[in-house]
mmCIF file of C-alpha atoms in Angstrom:
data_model
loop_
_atom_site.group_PDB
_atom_site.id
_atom_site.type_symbol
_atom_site.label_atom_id
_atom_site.label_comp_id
_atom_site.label_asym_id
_atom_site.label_seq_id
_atom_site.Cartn_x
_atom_site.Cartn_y
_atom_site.Cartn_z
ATOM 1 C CA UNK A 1 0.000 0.000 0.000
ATOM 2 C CA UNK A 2 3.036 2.677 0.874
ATOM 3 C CA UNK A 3 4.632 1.630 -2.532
ATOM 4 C CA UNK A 4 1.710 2.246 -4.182
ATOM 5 C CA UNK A 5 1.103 5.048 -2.750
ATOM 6 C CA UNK A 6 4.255 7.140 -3.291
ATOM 7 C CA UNK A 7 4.296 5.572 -7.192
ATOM 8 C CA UNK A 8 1.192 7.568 -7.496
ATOM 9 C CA UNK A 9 1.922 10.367 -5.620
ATOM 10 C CA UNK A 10 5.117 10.630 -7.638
ATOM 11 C CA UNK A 11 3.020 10.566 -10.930
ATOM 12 C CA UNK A 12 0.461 13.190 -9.469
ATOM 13 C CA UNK A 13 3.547 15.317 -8.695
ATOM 14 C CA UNK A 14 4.382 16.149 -12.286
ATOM 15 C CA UNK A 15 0.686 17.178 -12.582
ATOM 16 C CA UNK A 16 1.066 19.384 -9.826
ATOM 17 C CA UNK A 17 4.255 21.074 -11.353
ATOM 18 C CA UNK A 18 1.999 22.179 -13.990
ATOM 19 C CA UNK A 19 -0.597 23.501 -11.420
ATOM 20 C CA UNK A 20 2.348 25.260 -9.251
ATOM 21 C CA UNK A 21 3.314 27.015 -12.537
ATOM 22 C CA UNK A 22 0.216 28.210 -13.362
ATOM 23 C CA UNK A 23 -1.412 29.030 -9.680
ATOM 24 C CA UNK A 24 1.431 30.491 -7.887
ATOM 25 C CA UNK A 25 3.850 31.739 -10.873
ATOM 26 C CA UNK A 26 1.665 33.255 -13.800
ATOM 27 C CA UNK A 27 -1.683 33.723 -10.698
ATOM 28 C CA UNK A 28 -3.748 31.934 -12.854
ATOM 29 C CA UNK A 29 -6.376 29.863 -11.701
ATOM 30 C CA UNK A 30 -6.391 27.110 -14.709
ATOM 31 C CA UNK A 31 -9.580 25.268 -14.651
ATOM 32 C CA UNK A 32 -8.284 23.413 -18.051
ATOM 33 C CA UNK A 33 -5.858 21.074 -16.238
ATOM 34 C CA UNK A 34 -9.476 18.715 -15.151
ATOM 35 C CA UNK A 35 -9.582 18.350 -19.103
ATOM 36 C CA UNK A 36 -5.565 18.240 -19.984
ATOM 37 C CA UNK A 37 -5.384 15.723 -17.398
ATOM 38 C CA UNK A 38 -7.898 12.925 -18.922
ATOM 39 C CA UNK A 39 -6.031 14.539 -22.165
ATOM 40 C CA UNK A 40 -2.668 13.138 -21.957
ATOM 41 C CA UNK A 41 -4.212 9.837 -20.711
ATOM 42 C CA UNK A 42 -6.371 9.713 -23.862
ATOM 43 C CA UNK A 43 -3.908 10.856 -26.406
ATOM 44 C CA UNK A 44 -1.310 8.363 -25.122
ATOM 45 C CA UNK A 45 -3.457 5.859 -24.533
ATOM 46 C CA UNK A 46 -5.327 5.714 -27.913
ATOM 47 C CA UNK A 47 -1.575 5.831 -29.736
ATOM 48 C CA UNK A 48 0.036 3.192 -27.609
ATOM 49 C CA UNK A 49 -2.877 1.054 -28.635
ATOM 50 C CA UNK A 50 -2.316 1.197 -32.299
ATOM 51 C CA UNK A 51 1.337 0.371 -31.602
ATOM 52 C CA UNK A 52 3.256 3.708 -30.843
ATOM 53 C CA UNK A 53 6.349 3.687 -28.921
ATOM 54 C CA UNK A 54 4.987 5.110 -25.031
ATOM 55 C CA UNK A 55 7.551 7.904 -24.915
ATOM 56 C CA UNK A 56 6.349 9.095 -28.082
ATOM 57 C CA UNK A 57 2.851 8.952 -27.017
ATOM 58 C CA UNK A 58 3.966 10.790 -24.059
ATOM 59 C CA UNK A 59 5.425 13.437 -26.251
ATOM 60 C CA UNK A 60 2.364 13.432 -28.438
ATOM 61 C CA UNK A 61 0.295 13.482 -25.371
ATOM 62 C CA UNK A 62 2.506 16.952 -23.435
ATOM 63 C CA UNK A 63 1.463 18.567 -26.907
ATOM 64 C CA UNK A 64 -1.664 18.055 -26.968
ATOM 65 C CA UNK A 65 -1.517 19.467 -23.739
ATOM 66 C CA UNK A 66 0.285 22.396 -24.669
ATOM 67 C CA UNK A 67 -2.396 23.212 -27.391
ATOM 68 C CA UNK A 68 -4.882 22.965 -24.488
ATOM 69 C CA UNK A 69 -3.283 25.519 -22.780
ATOM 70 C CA UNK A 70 -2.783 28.025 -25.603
ATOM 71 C CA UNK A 71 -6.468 28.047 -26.565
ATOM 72 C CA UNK A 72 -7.375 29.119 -23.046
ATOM 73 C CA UNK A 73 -4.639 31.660 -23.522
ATOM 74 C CA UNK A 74 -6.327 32.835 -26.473
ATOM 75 C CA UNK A 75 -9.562 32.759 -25.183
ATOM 76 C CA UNK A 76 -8.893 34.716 -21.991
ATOM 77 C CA UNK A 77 -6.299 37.476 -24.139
ATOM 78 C CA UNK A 78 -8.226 37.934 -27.179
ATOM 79 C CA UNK A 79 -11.523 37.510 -26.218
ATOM 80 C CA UNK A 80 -11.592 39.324 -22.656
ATOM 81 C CA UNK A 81 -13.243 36.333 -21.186
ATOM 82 C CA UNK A 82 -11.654 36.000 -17.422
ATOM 83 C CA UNK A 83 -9.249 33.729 -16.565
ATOM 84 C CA UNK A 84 -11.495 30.991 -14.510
ATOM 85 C CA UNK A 85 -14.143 31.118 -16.647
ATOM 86 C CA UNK A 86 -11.958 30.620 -20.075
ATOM 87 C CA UNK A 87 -10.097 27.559 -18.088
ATOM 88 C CA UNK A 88 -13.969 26.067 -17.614
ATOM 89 C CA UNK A 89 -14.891 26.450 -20.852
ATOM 90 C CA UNK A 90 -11.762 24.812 -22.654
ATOM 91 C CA UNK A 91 -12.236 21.804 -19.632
ATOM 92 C CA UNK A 92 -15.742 21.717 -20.658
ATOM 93 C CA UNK A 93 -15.253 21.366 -24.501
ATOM 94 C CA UNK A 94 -11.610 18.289 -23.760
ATOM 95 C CA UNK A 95 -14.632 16.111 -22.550
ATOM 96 C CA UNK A 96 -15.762 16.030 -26.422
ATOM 97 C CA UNK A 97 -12.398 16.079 -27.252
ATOM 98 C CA UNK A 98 -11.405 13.084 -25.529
ATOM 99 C CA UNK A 99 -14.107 11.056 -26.211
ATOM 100 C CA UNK A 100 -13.665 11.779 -29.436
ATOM 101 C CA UNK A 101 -10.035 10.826 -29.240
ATOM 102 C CA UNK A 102 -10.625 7.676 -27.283
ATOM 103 C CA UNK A 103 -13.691 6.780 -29.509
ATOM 104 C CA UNK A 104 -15.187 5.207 -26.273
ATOM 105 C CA UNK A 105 -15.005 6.376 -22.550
ATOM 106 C CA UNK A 106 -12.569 3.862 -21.554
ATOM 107 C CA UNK A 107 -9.282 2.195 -23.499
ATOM 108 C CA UNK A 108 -7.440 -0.729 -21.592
ATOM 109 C CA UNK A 109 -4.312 -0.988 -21.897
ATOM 110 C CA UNK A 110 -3.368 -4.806 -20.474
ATOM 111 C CA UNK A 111 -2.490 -6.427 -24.093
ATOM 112 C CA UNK A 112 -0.155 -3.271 -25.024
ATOM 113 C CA UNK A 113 3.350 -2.768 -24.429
ATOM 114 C CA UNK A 114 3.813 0.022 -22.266
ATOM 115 C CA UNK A 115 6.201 1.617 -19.929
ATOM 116 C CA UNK A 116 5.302 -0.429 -17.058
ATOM 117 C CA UNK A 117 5.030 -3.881 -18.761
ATOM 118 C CA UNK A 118 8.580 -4.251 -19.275
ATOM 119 C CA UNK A 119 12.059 -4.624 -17.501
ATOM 120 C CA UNK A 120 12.357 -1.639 -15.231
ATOM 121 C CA UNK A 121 10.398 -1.705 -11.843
ATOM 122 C CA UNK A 122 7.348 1.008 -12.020
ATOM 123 C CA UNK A 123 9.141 2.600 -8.958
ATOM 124 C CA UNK A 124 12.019 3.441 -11.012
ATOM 125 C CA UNK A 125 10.359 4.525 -14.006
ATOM 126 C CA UNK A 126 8.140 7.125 -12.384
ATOM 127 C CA UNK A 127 10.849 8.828 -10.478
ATOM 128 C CA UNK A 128 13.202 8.813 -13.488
ATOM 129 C CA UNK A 129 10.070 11.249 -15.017
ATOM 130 C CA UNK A 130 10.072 13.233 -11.848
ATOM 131 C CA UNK A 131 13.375 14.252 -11.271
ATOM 132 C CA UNK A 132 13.321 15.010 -14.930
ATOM 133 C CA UNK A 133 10.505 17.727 -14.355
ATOM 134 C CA UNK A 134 11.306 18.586 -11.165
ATOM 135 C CA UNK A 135 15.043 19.522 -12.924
ATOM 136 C CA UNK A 136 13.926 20.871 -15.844
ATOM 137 C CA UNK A 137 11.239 23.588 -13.954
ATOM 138 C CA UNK A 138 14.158 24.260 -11.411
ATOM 139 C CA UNK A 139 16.261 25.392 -14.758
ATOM 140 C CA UNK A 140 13.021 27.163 -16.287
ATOM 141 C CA UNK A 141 12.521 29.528 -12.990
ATOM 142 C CA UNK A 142 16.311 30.040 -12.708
ATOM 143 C CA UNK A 143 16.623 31.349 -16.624
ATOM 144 C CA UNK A 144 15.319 34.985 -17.799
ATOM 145 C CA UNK A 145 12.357 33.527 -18.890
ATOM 146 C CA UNK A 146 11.672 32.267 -15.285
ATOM 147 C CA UNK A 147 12.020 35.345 -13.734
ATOM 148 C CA UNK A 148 9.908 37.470 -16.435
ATOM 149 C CA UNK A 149 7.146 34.552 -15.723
ATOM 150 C CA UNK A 150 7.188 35.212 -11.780
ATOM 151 C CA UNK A 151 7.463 39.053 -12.408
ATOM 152 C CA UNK A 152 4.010 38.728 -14.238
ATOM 153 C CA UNK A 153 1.767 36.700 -12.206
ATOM 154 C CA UNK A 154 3.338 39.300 -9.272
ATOM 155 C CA UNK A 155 3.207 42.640 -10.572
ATOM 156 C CA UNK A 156 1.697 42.873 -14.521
ATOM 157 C CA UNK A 157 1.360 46.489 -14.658
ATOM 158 C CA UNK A 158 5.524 46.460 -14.289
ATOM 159 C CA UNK A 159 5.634 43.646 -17.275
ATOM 160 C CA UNK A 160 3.901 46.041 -19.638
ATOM 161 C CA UNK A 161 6.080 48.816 -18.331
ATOM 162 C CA UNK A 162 9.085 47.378 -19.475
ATOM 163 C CA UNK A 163 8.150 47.017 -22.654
ATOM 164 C CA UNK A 164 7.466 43.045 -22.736
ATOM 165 C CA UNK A 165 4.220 40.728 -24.019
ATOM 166 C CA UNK A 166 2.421 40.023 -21.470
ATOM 167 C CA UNK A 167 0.008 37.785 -23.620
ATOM 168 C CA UNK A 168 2.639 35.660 -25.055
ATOM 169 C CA UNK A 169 4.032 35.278 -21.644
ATOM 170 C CA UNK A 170 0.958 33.968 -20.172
ATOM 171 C CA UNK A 171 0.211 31.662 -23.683
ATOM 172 C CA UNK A 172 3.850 30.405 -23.093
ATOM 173 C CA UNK A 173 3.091 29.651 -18.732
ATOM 174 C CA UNK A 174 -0.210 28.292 -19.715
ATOM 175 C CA UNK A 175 1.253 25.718 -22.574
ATOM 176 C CA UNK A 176 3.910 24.719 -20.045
ATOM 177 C CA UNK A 177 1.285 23.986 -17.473
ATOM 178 C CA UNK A 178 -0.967 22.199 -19.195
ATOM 179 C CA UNK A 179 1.988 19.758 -21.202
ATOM 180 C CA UNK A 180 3.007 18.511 -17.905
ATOM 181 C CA UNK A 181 -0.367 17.896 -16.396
ATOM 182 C CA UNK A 182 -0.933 16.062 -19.906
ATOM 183 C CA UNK A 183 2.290 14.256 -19.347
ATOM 184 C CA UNK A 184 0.814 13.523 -15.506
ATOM 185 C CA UNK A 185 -2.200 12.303 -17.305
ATOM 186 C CA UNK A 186 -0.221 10.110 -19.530
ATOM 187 C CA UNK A 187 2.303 8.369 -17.365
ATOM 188 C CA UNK A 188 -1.142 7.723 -14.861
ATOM 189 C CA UNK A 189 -2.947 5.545 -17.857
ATOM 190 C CA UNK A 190 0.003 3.572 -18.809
ATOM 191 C CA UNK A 191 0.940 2.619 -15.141
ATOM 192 C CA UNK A 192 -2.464 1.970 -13.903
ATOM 193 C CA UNK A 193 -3.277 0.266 -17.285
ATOM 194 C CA UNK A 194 -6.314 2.259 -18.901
ATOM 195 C CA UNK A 195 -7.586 5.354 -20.005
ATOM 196 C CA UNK A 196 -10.881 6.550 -18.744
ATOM 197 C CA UNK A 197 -12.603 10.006 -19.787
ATOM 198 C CA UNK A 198 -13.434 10.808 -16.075
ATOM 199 C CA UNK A 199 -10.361 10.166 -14.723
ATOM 200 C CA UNK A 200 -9.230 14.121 -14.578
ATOM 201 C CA UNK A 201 -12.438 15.034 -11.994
ATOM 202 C CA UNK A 202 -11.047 17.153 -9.167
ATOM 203 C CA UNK A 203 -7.574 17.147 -10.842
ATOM 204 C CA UNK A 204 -7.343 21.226 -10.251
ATOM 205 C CA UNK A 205 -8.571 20.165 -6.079
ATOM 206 C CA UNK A 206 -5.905 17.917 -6.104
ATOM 207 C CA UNK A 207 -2.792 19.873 -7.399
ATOM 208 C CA UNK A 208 -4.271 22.879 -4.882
ATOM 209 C CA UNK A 209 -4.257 21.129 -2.230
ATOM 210 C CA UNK A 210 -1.100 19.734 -2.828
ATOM 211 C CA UNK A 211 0.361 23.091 -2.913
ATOM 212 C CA UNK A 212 -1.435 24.270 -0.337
ATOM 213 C CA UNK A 213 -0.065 21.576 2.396
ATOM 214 C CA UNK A 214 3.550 21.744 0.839
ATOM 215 C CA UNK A 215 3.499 25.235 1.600
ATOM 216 C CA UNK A 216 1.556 24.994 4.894
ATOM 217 C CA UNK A 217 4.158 22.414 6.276
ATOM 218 C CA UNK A 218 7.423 23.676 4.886
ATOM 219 C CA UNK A 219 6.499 27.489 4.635
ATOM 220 C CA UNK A 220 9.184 30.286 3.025
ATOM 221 C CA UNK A 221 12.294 28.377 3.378
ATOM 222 C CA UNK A 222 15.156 29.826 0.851
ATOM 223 C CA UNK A 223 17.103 26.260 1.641
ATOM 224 C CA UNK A 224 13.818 24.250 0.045
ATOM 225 C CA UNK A 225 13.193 24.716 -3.663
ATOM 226 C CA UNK A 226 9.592 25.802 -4.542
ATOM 227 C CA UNK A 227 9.441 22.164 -6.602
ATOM 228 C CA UNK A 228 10.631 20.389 -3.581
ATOM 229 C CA UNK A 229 7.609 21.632 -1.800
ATOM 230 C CA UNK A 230 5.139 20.705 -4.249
ATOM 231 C CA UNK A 231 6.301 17.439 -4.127
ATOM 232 C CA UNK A 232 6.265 16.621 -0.535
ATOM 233 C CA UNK A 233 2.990 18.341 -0.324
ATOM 234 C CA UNK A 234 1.604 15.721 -3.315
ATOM 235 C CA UNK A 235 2.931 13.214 -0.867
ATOM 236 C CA UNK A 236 1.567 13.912 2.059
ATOM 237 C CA UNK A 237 -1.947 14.783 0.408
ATOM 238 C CA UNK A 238 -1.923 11.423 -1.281
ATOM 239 C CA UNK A 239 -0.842 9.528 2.278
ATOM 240 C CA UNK A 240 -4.148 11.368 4.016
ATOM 241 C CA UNK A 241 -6.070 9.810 1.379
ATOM 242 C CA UNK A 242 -4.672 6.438 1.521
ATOM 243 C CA UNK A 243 -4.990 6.874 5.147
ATOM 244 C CA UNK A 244 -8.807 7.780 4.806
ATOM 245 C CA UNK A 245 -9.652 4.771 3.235
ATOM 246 C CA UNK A 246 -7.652 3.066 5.397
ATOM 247 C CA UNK A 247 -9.687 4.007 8.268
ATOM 248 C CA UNK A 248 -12.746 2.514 6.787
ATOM 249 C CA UNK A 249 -13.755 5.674 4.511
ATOM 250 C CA UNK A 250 -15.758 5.053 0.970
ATOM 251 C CA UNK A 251 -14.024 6.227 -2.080
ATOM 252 C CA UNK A 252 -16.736 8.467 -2.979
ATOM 253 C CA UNK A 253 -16.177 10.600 0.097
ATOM 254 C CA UNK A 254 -12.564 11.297 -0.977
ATOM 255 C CA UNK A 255 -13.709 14.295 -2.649
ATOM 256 C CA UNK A 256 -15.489 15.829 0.105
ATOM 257 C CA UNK A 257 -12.363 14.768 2.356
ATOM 258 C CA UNK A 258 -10.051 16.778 -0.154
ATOM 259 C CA UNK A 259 -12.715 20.231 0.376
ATOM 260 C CA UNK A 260 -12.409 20.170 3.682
ATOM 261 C CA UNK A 261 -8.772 19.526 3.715
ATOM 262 C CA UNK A 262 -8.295 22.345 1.812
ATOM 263 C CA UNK A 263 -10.526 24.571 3.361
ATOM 264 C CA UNK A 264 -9.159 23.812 6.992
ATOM 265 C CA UNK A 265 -5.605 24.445 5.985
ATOM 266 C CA UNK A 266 -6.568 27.680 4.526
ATOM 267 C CA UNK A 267 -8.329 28.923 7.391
ATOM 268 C CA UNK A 268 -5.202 27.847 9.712
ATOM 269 C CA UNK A 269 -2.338 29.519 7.388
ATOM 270 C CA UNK A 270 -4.673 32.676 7.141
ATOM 271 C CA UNK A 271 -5.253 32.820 11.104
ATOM 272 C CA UNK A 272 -1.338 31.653 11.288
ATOM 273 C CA UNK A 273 -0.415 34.952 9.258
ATOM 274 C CA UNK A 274 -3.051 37.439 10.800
ATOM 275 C CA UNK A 275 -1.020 36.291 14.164
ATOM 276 C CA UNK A 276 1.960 37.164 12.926
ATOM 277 C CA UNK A 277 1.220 40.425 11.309
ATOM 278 C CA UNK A 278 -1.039 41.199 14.702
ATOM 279 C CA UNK A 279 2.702 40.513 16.490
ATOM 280 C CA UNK A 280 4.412 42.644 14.401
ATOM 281 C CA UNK A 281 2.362 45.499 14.337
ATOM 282 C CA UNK A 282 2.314 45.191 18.389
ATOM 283 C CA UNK A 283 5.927 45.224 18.014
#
């Protein structure tokens, strides 16, 4: 059960990655990632099927994602339509989209040769892919780019000032979002051997309230990457769960579980700063 556990909380990581970037870097609440999600997992799925090498479907799949992303980019930029509600159309219209991928709302995947069908142990696999993203963000937020990205979601107005697209930023944050919650999406079909259109319900929940108890446990901490926290928040969000059902909970209260989660740690890191600014203002 702990095995499992961390193998999927490793694979919801990536997922969250995307969520971090988008949430807490570009301040953009991206409803699309419930759609990219069941994306990736039907775009690798349904070319893995008809005989596609998996890392190519993978690649295949973080497009698709990407696309995903742009056209709520477009649709919030060019069409002044706000940023939540764009993200819940484009989630709304990947249902179609995947079905229509998919061709039916579920593709099994237990004859074809996947990632997790051959030599290398699943554990392996999953945390090859996670390192990989974890590195490769770590690079993105340390490069121009990376700083231009955080300097938008925190301050637009100074963006514009200095003479920089602000729209292609966000297209280009959004795309990178949604390719590795697609990839997330992806990795999740081949290892737990289908596809299934409803598997990206609550996905946006789930990478929130990963971030939020990452951040709630490890705090500002200049020695702890930002990455590092989403991950061990993932992780400990994902044990709760397991532990949930462990304790006798049904599966279809895990959702309900996760709302309440969230909205308890909330309430404690709000009172937890209010304390502290109450202190300092004493002081």
């Amino acid at each position: 059960m702990l095995l499992g556990t961390i193998e999927q909380s490793f694979i919801f990581a990536i997922m969250v990655l995307g969520v971090y970037i988008s949430y807490k870097i570009l301040d953009f609440p991206d409803m699309t990632v419930d759609g990219s999600f069941p994306l990736g997992a039907a775009v690798s799925a349904s070319l893995i099927i008809k005989g596609m090498n998996p890392l190519l479907a993978l690649f295949l799949a973080m497009l698709a994602g990407a696309v995903a992303g742009l056209i709520t980019g477009i649709i919030h930029v060019k069409l002044k339509i706000t940023n939540l509600l764009a993200g819940i159309i484009v989630m709304t219209g990947l249902y179609s989209v995947n079905l229509r991928i998919m061709g039916k709302s579920n593709i099994p995947l237990f004859m074809a040769k996947h990632l997790f069908n051959g030599q290398l142990s699943s554990i392996a696999i999953i945390i090859i892919f996670l390192l990989a993203v974890k590195l490769a963000v770590d690079f993105l937020l340390k490069t121009k780019f990376g700083f231009v990205l955080k300097a938008l979601g925190d301050n637009e107005s100074l963006i514009t000032s200095l003479g920089i697209n602000e729209n292609n930023l966000k297209f280009y944050g959004l795309m990178i979002a949604n390719s590795l919650v697609a990839l997330s999406g992806g990795i999740l079909a081949q290892y737990q051997g289908f596809a299934d259109v409803g598997m990206g319900t609550g996905t946006i929940i789930t990478g929130l309230a990963s971030i939020i108890i990452g951040d709630a446990v490890i705090g500002k901490r200049k020695i702890i990457k930002p990455t590092s926290m989403v991950i061990l928040g993932t992780m400990l969000y994902k044990i709760i769960i397991a532990l949930s059902l462990k304790l006798g909970m049904s599966a279809s209260d895990l959702k309900l579980v996760t709302s309440i989660l969230v909205v308890i740690i909330i309430y404690l890191k709000v009172k937890k700063d209010s304390l502290k600014k109450g202190g300092v203002a004493n002081a």
